[in-house]
mmCIF file of C-alpha atoms and ligand atoms in Angstrom:
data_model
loop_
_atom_site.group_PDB
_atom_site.id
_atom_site.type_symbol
_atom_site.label_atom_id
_atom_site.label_comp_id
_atom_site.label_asym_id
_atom_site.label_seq_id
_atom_site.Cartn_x
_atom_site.Cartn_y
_atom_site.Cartn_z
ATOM 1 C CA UNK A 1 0.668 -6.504 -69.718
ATOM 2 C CA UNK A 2 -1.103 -7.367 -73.238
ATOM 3 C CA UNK A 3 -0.893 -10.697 -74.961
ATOM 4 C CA UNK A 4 1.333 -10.833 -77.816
ATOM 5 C CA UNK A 5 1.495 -14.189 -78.813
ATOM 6 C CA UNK A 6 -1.738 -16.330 -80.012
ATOM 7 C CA UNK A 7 -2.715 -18.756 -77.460
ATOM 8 C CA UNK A 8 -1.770 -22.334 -77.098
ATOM 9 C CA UNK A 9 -3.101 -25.301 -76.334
ATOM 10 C CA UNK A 10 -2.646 -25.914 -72.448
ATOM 11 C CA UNK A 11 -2.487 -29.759 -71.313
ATOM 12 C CA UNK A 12 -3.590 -30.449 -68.128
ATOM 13 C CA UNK A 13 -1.332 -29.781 -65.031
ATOM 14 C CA UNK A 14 0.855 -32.586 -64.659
ATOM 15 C CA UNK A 15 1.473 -32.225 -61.140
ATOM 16 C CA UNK A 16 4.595 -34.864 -59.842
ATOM 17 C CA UNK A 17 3.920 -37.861 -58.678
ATOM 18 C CA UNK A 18 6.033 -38.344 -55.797
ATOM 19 C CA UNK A 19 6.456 -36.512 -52.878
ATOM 20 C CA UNK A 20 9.678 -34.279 -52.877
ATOM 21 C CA UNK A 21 12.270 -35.625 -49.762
ATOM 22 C CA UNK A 22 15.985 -34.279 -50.110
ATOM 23 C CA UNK A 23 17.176 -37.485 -49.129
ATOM 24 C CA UNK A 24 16.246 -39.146 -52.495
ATOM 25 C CA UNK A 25 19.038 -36.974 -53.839
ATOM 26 C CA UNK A 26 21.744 -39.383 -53.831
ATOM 27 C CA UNK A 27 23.169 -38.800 -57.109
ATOM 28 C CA UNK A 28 25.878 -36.073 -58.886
ATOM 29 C CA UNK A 29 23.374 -35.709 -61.369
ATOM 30 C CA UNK A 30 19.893 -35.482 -60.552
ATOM 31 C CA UNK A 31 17.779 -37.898 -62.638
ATOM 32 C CA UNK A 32 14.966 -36.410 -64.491
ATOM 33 C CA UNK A 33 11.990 -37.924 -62.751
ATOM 34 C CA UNK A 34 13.295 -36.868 -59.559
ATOM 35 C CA UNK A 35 13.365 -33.299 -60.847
ATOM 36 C CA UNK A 36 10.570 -31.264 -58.714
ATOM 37 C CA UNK A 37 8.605 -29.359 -61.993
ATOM 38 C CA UNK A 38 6.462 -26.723 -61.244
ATOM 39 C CA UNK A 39 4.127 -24.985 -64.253
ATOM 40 C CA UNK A 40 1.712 -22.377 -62.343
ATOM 41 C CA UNK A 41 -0.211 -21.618 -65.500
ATOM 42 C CA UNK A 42 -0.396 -24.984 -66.994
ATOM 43 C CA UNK A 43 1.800 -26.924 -69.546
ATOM 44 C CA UNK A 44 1.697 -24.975 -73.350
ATOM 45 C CA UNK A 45 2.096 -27.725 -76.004
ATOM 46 C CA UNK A 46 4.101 -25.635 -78.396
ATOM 47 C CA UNK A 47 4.647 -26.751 -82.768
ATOM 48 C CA UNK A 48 7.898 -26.459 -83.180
ATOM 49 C CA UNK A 49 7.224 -25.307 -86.952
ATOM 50 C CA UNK A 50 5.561 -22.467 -85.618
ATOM 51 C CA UNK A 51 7.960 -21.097 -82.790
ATOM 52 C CA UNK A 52 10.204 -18.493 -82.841
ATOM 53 C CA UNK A 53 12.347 -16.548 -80.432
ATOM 54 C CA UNK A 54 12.436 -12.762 -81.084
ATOM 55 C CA UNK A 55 14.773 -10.249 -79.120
ATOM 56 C CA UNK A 56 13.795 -7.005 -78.828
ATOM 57 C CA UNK A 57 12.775 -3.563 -76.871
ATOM 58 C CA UNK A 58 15.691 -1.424 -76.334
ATOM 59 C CA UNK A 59 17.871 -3.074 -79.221
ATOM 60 C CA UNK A 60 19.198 -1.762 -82.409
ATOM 61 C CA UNK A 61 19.056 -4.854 -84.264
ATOM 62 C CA UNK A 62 16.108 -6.830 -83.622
ATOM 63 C CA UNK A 63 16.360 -10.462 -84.136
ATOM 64 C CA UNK A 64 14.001 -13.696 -84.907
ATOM 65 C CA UNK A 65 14.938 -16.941 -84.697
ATOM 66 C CA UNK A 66 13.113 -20.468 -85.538
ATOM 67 C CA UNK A 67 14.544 -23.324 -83.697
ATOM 68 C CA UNK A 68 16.736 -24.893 -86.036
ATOM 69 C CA UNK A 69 18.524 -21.055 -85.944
ATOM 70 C CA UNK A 70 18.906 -21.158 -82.145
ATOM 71 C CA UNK A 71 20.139 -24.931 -82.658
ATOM 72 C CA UNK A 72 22.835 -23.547 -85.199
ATOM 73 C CA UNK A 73 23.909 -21.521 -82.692
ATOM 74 C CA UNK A 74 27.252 -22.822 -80.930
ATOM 75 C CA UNK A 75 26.431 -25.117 -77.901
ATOM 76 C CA UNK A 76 27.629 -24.539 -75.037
ATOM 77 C CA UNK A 77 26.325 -26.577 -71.945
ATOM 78 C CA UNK A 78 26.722 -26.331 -67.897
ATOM 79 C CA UNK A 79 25.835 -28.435 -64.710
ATOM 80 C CA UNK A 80 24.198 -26.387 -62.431
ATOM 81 C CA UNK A 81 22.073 -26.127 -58.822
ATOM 82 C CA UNK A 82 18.614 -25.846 -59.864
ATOM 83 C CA UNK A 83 16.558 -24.769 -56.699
ATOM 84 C CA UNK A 84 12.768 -23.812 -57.113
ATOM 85 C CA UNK A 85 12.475 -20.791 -54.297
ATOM 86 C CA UNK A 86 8.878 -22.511 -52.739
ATOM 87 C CA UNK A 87 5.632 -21.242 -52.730
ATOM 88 C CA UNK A 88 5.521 -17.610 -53.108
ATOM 89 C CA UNK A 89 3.008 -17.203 -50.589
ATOM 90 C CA UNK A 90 5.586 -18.499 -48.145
ATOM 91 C CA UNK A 91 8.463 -16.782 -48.676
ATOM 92 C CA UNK A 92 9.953 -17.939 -45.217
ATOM 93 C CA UNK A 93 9.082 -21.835 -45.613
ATOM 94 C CA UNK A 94 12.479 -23.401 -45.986
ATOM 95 C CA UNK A 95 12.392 -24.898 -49.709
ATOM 96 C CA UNK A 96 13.984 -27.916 -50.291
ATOM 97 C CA UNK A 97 13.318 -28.909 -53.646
ATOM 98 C CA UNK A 98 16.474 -28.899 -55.560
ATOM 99 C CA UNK A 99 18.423 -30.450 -57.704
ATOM 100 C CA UNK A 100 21.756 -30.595 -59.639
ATOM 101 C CA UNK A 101 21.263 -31.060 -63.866
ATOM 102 C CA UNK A 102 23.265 -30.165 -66.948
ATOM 103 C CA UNK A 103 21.962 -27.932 -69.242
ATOM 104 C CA UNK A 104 22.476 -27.683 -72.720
ATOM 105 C CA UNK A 105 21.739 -24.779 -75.276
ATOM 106 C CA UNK A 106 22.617 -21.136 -77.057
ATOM 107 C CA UNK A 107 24.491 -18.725 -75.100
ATOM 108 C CA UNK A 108 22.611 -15.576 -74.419
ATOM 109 C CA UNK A 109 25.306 -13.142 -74.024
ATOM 110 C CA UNK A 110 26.138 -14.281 -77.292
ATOM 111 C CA UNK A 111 22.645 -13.475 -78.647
ATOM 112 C CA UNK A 112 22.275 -9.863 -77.169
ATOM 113 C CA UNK A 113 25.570 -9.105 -78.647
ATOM 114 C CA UNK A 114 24.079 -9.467 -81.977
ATOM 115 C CA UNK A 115 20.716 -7.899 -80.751
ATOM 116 C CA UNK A 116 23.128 -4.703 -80.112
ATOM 117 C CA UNK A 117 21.503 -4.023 -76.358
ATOM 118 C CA UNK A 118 20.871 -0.150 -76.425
ATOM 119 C CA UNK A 119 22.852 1.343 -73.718
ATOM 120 C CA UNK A 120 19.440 2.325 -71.945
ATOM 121 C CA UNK A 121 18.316 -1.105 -71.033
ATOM 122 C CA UNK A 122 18.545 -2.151 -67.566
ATOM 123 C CA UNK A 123 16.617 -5.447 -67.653
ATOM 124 C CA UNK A 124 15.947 -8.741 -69.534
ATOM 125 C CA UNK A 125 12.365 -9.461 -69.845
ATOM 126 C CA UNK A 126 11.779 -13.173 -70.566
ATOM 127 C CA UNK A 127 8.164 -14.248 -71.639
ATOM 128 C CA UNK A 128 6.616 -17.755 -71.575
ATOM 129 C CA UNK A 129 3.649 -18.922 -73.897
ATOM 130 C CA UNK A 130 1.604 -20.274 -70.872
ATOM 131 C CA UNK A 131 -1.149 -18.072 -69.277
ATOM 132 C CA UNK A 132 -3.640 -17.680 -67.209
ATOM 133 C CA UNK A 133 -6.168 -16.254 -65.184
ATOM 134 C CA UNK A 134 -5.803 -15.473 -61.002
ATOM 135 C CA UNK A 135 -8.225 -14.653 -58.118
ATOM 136 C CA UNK A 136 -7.801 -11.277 -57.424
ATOM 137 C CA UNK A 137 -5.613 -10.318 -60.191
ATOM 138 C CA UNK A 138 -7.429 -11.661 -63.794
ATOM 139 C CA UNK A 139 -5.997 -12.231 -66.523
ATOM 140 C CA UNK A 140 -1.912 -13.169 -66.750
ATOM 141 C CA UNK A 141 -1.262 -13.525 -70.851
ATOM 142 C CA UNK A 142 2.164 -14.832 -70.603
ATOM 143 C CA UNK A 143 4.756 -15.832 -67.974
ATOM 144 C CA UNK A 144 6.755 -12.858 -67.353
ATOM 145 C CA UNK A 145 10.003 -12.407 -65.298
ATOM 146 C CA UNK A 146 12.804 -10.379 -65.349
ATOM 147 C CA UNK A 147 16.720 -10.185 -64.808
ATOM 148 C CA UNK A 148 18.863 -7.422 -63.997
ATOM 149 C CA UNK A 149 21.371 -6.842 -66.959
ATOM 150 C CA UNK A 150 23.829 -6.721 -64.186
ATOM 151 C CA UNK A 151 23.659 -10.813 -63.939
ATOM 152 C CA UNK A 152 25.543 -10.733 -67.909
ATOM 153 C CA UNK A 153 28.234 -10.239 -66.433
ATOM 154 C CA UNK A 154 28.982 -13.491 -64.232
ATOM 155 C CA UNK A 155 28.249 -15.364 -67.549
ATOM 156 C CA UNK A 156 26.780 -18.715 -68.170
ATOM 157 C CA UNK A 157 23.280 -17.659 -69.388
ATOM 158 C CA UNK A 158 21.731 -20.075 -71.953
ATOM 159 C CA UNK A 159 18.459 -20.508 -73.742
ATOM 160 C CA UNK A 160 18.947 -24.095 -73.283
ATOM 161 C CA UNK A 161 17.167 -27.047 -75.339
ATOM 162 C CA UNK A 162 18.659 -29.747 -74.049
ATOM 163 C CA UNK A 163 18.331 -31.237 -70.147
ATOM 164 C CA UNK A 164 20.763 -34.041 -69.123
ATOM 165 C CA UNK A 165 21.328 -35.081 -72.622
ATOM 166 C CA UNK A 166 17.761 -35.079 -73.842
ATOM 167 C CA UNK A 167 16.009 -32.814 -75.560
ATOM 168 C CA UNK A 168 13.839 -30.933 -73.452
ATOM 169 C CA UNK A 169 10.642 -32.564 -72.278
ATOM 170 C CA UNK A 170 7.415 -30.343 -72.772
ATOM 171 C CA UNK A 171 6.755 -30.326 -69.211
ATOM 172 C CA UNK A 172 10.420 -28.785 -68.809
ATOM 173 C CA UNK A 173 10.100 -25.964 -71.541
ATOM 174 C CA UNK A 174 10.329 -27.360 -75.058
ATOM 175 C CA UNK A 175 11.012 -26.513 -77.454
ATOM 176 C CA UNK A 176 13.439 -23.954 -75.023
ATOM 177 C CA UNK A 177 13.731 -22.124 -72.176
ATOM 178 C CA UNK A 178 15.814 -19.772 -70.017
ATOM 179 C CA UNK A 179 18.513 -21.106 -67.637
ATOM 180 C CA UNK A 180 19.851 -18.689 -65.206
ATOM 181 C CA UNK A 181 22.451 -20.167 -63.173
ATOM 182 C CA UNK A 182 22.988 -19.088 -58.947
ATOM 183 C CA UNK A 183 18.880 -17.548 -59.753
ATOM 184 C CA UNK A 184 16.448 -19.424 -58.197
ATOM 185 C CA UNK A 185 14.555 -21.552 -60.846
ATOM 186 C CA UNK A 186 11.506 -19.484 -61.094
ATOM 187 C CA UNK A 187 13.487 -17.019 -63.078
ATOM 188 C CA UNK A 188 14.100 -19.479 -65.854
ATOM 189 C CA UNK A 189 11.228 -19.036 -68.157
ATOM 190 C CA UNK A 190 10.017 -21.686 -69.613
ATOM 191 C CA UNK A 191 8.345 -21.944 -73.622
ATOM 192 C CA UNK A 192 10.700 -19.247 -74.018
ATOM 193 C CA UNK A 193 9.062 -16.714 -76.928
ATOM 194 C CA UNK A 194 10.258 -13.586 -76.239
ATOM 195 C CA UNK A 195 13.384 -11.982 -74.696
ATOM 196 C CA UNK A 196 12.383 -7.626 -74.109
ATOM 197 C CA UNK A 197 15.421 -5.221 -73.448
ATOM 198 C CA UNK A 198 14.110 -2.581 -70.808
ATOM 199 C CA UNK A 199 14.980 0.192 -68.706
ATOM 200 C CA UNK A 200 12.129 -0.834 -66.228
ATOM 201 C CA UNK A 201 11.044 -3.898 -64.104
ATOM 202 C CA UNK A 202 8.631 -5.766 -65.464
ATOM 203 C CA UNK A 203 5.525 -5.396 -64.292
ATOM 204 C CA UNK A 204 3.562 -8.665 -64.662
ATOM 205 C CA UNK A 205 1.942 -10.676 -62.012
ATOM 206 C CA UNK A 206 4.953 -13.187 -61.509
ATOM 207 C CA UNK A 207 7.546 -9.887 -61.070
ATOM 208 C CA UNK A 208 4.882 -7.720 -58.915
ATOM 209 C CA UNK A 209 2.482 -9.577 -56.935
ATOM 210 C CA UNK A 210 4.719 -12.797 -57.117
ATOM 211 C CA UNK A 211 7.952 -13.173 -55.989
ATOM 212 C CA UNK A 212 8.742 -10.060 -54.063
ATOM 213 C CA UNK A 213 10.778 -10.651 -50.737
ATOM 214 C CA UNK A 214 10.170 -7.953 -47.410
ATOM 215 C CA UNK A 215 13.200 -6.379 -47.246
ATOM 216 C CA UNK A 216 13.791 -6.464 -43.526
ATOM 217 C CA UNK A 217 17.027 -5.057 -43.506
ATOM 218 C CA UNK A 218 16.047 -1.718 -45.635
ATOM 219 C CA UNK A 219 12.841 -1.710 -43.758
ATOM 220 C CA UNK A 220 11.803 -3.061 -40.354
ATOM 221 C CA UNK A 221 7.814 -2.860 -41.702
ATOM 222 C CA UNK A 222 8.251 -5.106 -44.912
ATOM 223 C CA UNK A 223 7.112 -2.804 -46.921
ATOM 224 C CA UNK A 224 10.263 -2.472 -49.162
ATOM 225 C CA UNK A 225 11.206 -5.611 -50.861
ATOM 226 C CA UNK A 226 13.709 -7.329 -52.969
ATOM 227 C CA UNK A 227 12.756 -9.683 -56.107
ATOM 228 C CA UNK A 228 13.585 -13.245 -55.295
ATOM 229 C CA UNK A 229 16.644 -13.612 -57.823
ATOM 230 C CA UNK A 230 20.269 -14.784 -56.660
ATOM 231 C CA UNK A 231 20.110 -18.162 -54.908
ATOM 232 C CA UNK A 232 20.779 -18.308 -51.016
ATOM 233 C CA UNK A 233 23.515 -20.556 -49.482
ATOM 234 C CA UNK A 234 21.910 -23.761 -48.466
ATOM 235 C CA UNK A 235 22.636 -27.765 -47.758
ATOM 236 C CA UNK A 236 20.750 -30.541 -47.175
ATOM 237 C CA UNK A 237 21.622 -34.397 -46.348
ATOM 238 C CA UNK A 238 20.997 -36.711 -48.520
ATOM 239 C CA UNK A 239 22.343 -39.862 -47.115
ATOM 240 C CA UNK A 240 19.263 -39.877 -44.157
ATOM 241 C CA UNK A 241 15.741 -38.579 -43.861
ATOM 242 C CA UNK A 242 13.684 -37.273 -41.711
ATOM 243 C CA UNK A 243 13.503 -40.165 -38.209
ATOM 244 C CA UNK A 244 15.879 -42.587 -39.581
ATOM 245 C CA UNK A 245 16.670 -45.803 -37.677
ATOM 246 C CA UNK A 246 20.208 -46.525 -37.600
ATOM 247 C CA UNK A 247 22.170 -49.210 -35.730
ATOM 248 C CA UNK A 248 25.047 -47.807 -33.344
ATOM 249 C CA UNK A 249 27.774 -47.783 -35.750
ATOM 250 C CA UNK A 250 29.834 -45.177 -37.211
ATOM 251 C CA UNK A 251 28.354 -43.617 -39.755
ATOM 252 C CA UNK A 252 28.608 -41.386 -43.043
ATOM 253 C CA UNK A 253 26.780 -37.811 -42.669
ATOM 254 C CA UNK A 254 26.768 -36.324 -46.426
ATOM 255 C CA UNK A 255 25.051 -34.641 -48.766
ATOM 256 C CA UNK A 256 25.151 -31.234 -50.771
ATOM 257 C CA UNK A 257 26.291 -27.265 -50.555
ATOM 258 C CA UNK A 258 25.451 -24.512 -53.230
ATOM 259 C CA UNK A 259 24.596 -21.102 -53.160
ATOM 260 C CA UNK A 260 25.047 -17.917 -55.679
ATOM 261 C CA UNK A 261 28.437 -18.922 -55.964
ATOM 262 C CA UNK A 262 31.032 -21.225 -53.990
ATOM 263 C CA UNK A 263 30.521 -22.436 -50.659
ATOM 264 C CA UNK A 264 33.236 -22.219 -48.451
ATOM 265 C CA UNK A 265 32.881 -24.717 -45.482
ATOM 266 C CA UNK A 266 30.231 -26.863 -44.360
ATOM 267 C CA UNK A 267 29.226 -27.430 -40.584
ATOM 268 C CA UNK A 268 27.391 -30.356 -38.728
ATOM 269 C CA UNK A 269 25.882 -30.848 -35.710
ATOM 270 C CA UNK A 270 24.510 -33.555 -33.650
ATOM 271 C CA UNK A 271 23.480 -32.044 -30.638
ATOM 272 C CA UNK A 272 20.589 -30.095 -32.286
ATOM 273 C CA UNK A 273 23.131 -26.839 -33.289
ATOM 274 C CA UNK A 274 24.622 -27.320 -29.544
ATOM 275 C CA UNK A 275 27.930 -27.864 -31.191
ATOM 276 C CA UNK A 276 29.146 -27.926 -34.870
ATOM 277 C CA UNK A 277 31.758 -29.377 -36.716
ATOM 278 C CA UNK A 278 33.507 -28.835 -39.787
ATOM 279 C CA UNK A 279 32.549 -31.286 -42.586
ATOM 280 C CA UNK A 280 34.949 -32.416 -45.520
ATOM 281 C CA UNK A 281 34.140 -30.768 -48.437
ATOM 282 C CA UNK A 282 34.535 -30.965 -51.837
ATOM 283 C CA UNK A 283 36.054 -28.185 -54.020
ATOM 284 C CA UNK A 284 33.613 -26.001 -56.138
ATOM 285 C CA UNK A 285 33.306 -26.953 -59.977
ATOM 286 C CA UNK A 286 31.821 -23.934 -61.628
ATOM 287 C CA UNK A 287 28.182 -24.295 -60.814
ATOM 288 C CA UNK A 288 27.202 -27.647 -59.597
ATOM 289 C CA UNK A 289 26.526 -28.592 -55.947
ATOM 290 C CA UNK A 290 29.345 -29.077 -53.986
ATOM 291 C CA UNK A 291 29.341 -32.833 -51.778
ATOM 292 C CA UNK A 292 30.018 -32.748 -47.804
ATOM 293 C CA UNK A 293 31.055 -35.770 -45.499
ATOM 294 C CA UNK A 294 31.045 -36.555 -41.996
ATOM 295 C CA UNK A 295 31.714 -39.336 -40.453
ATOM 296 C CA UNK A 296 29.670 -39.850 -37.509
ATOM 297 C CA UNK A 297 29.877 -42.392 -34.426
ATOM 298 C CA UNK A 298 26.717 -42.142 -31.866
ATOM 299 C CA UNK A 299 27.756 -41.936 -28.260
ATOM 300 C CA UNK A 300 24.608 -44.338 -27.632
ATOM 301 C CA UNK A 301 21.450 -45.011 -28.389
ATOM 302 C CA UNK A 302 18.659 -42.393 -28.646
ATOM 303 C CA UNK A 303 17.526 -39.518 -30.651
ATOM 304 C CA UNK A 304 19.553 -37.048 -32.075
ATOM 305 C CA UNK A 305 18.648 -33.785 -33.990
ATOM 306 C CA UNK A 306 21.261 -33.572 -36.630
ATOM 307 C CA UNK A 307 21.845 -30.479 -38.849
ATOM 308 C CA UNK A 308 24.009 -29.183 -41.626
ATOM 309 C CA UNK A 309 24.646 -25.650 -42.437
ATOM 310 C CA UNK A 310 27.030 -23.631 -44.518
ATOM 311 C CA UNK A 311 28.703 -20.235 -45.389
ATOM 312 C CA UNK A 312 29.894 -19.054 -49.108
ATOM 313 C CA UNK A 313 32.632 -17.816 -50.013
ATOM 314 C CA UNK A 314 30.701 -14.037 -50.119
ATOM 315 C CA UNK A 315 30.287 -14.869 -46.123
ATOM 316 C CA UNK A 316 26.686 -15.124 -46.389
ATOM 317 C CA UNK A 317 25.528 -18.189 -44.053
ATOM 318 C CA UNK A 318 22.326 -19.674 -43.265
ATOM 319 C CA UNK A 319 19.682 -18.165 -40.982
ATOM 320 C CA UNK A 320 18.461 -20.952 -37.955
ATOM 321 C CA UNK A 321 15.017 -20.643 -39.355
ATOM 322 C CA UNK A 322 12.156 -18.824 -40.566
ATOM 323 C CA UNK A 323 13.550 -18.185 -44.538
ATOM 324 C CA UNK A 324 13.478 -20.252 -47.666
ATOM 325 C CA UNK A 325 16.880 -21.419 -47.243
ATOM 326 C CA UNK A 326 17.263 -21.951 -43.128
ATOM 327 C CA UNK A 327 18.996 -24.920 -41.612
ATOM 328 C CA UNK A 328 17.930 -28.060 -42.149
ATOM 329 C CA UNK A 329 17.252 -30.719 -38.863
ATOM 330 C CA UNK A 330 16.543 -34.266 -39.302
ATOM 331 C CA UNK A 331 15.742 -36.574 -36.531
ATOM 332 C CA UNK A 332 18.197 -39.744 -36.385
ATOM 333 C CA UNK A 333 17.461 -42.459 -34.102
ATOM 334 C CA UNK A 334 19.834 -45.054 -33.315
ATOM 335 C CA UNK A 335 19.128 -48.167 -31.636
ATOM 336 C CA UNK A 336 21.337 -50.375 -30.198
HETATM 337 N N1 MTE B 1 6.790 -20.265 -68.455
HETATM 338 C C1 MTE B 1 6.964 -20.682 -67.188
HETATM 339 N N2 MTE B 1 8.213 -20.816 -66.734
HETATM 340 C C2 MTE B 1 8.440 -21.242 -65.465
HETATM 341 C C3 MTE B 1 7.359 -21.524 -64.593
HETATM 342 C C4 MTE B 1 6.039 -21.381 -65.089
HETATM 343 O O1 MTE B 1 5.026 -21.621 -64.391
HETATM 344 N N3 MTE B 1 5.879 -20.959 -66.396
HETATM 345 N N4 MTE B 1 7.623 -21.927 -63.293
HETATM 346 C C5 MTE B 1 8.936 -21.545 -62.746
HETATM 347 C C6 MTE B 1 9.222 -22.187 -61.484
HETATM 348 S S1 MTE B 1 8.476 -21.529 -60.104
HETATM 349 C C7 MTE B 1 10.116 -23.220 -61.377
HETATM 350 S S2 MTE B 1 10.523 -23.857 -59.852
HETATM 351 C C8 MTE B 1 10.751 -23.831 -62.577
HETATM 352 C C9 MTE B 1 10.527 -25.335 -62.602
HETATM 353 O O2 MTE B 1 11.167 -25.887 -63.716
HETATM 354 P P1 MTE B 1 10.901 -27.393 -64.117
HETATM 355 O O3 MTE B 1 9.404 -27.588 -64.230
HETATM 356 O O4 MTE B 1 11.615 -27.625 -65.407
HETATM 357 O O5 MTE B 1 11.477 -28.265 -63.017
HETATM 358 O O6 MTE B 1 10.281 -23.244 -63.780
HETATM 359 C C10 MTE B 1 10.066 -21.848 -63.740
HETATM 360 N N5 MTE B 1 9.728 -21.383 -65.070
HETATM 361 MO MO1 MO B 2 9.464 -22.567 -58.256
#
């Protein structure tokens, strides 16, 4: 891949303060310094004056835009799981860092219509203005992923500007970034420059080297993979961590359910997967994460390994372990 945009400044990686626990997830709406924020390149301080968004590749009509043309653009906006899919090196670490936002920006499908997508293009490339270099690999100019043009069709696409009612923070994208709903998070580009209509993946270091799943099920050797694009089913708790201390009293098992698309049921157990039980659930809204409950009274005192897992409404359910999105187990101990 060659560098097609001049360089920016990079400020230095602002790497989160606090350590990510699931449990801190308490609300609907995941507050914005609770959000996870991962930059692999750096953080691009982008002039707004100087920014554009251009469309193009496999288009017949080309298109530029500066960002008060994308904010003239009607808004549309949509709450949404936001998972990040963990370290790429581990593919088969469970990843837990999530969250549920609302999204605000231009709709893409919107955009491409006016691009006029040539009926060769199979992909969406989306570039970002950070860069890079990487052991191994040299140099990455821009942040590169792709989307199958398949994913238009299920909607909700933006190049959003706006993040829970703010406009979006630099470390988040500004001046605007891709949001791909039910993909994991890695796919959303952010400092959003360029959007490239192709009949190819793309082959940059976060689409080949980066982000690449064994296939297991194609291919018992791993060599065959999959790109790490539609989101997994998955919950988590988020009323107790990891070795709570409770008393021995009843008490209220909950937290959240998303995958691709709607979850269907959710299941807990706390006889460390011995048994499972169905949770209450809360019906799907669109996108968002979808609340579980279950009320819970201890036999007696001791240590129990509680777990939730769920199944969508495709039937996919969670593996017991060993993948990004395997069942969670937290260690409750009630005293008397
Ligand atoms: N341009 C660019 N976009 C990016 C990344 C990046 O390093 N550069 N990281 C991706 C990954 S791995 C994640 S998890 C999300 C994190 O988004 P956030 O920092 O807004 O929480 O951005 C994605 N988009
Ligand atoms: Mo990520």
């Amino acid at each position: 891949m060659k560098r097609i945009a001049p360089k920016p400044r990079i400020l230095n990686d602002t790497k989160p303060i606090f350590s990510f626990s699931p449990h801190r997830l308490t609300d609907r709406l995941t507050p914005l310094e609770l959000l996870y924020g991962t930059s692999d390149l750096g953080i691009p301080e982008v002039e707004v004056a100087d920014w554009k968004l251009d469309i193009a590749g496999l288009v017949n009509n080309p298109i530029s835009l500066s960002f008060d043309d994308l904010k003239g653009l009607p808004k549309r906006s949509i709450e949404t799981v936001f998972i990040c899919s963990g370290n790429p090196h581990f593919p088969t670490q469970p990843s837990r860092k999530v969250a549920n936002v609302r999204w605000a920006g231009a709709d893409l499908a919107q955009l491409l219509e006016k691009a006029k997508v040539n009926e060769r293009a199979i992909y969406l490339w989306s570039y970002g203005l950070d860069f890079g270099e990487k052991e191994n690999y040299g140099e990455i100019p821009h942040y590169v992923k792709d989307m199958p043009l398949t994913r238009l069709q299920e909607g909700d696409i933006l190049i959003a500007y706006e993040l829970n009612g703010e406009p979006l923070a630099v470390k988040n994208g500004f001046p605007a970034r891709l949001v791909i709903p039910g993909y994991y998070s890695t796919n959303s580009t952010k400092w959003l420059f360029r959007l490239e209509l192709a009949d190819r993946r793309a082959d940059s270091y976060h689409t080949t080297v980066m982000y690449n799943d064994p296939n297991f099920d194609a291919d018992p050797s791993g060599k065959v993979t999959k790109p790490v694009w539609a989101v997994a089913p998955q919950c988590i708790f988020a009323s107790h961590k990891q070795k709570n201390e409770i008393l021995n009293e009843p008490t209220e098992l909950w937290g959240w359910a998303w995958s691709r698309c709607p979850v269907d049921w959710v299941e807990v157990s706390t006889d460390g997967g011995a048994t499972w039980e169905r949770a209450e659930l809360e019906p799907a809204q669109r996108r968002a994460w979808q609340r579980f409950s279950y009320m819970w009274t201890p036999p007696k005192p001791g240590d129990y390994d509680v777990r939730c897992r769920t199944q969508d409404v495709n039937g996919e359910t969670q593996p017991p372990n060993n993948a990004r999105h395997s069942i969670q187990s937290i260690l409750i101990a009630v005293t008397s």
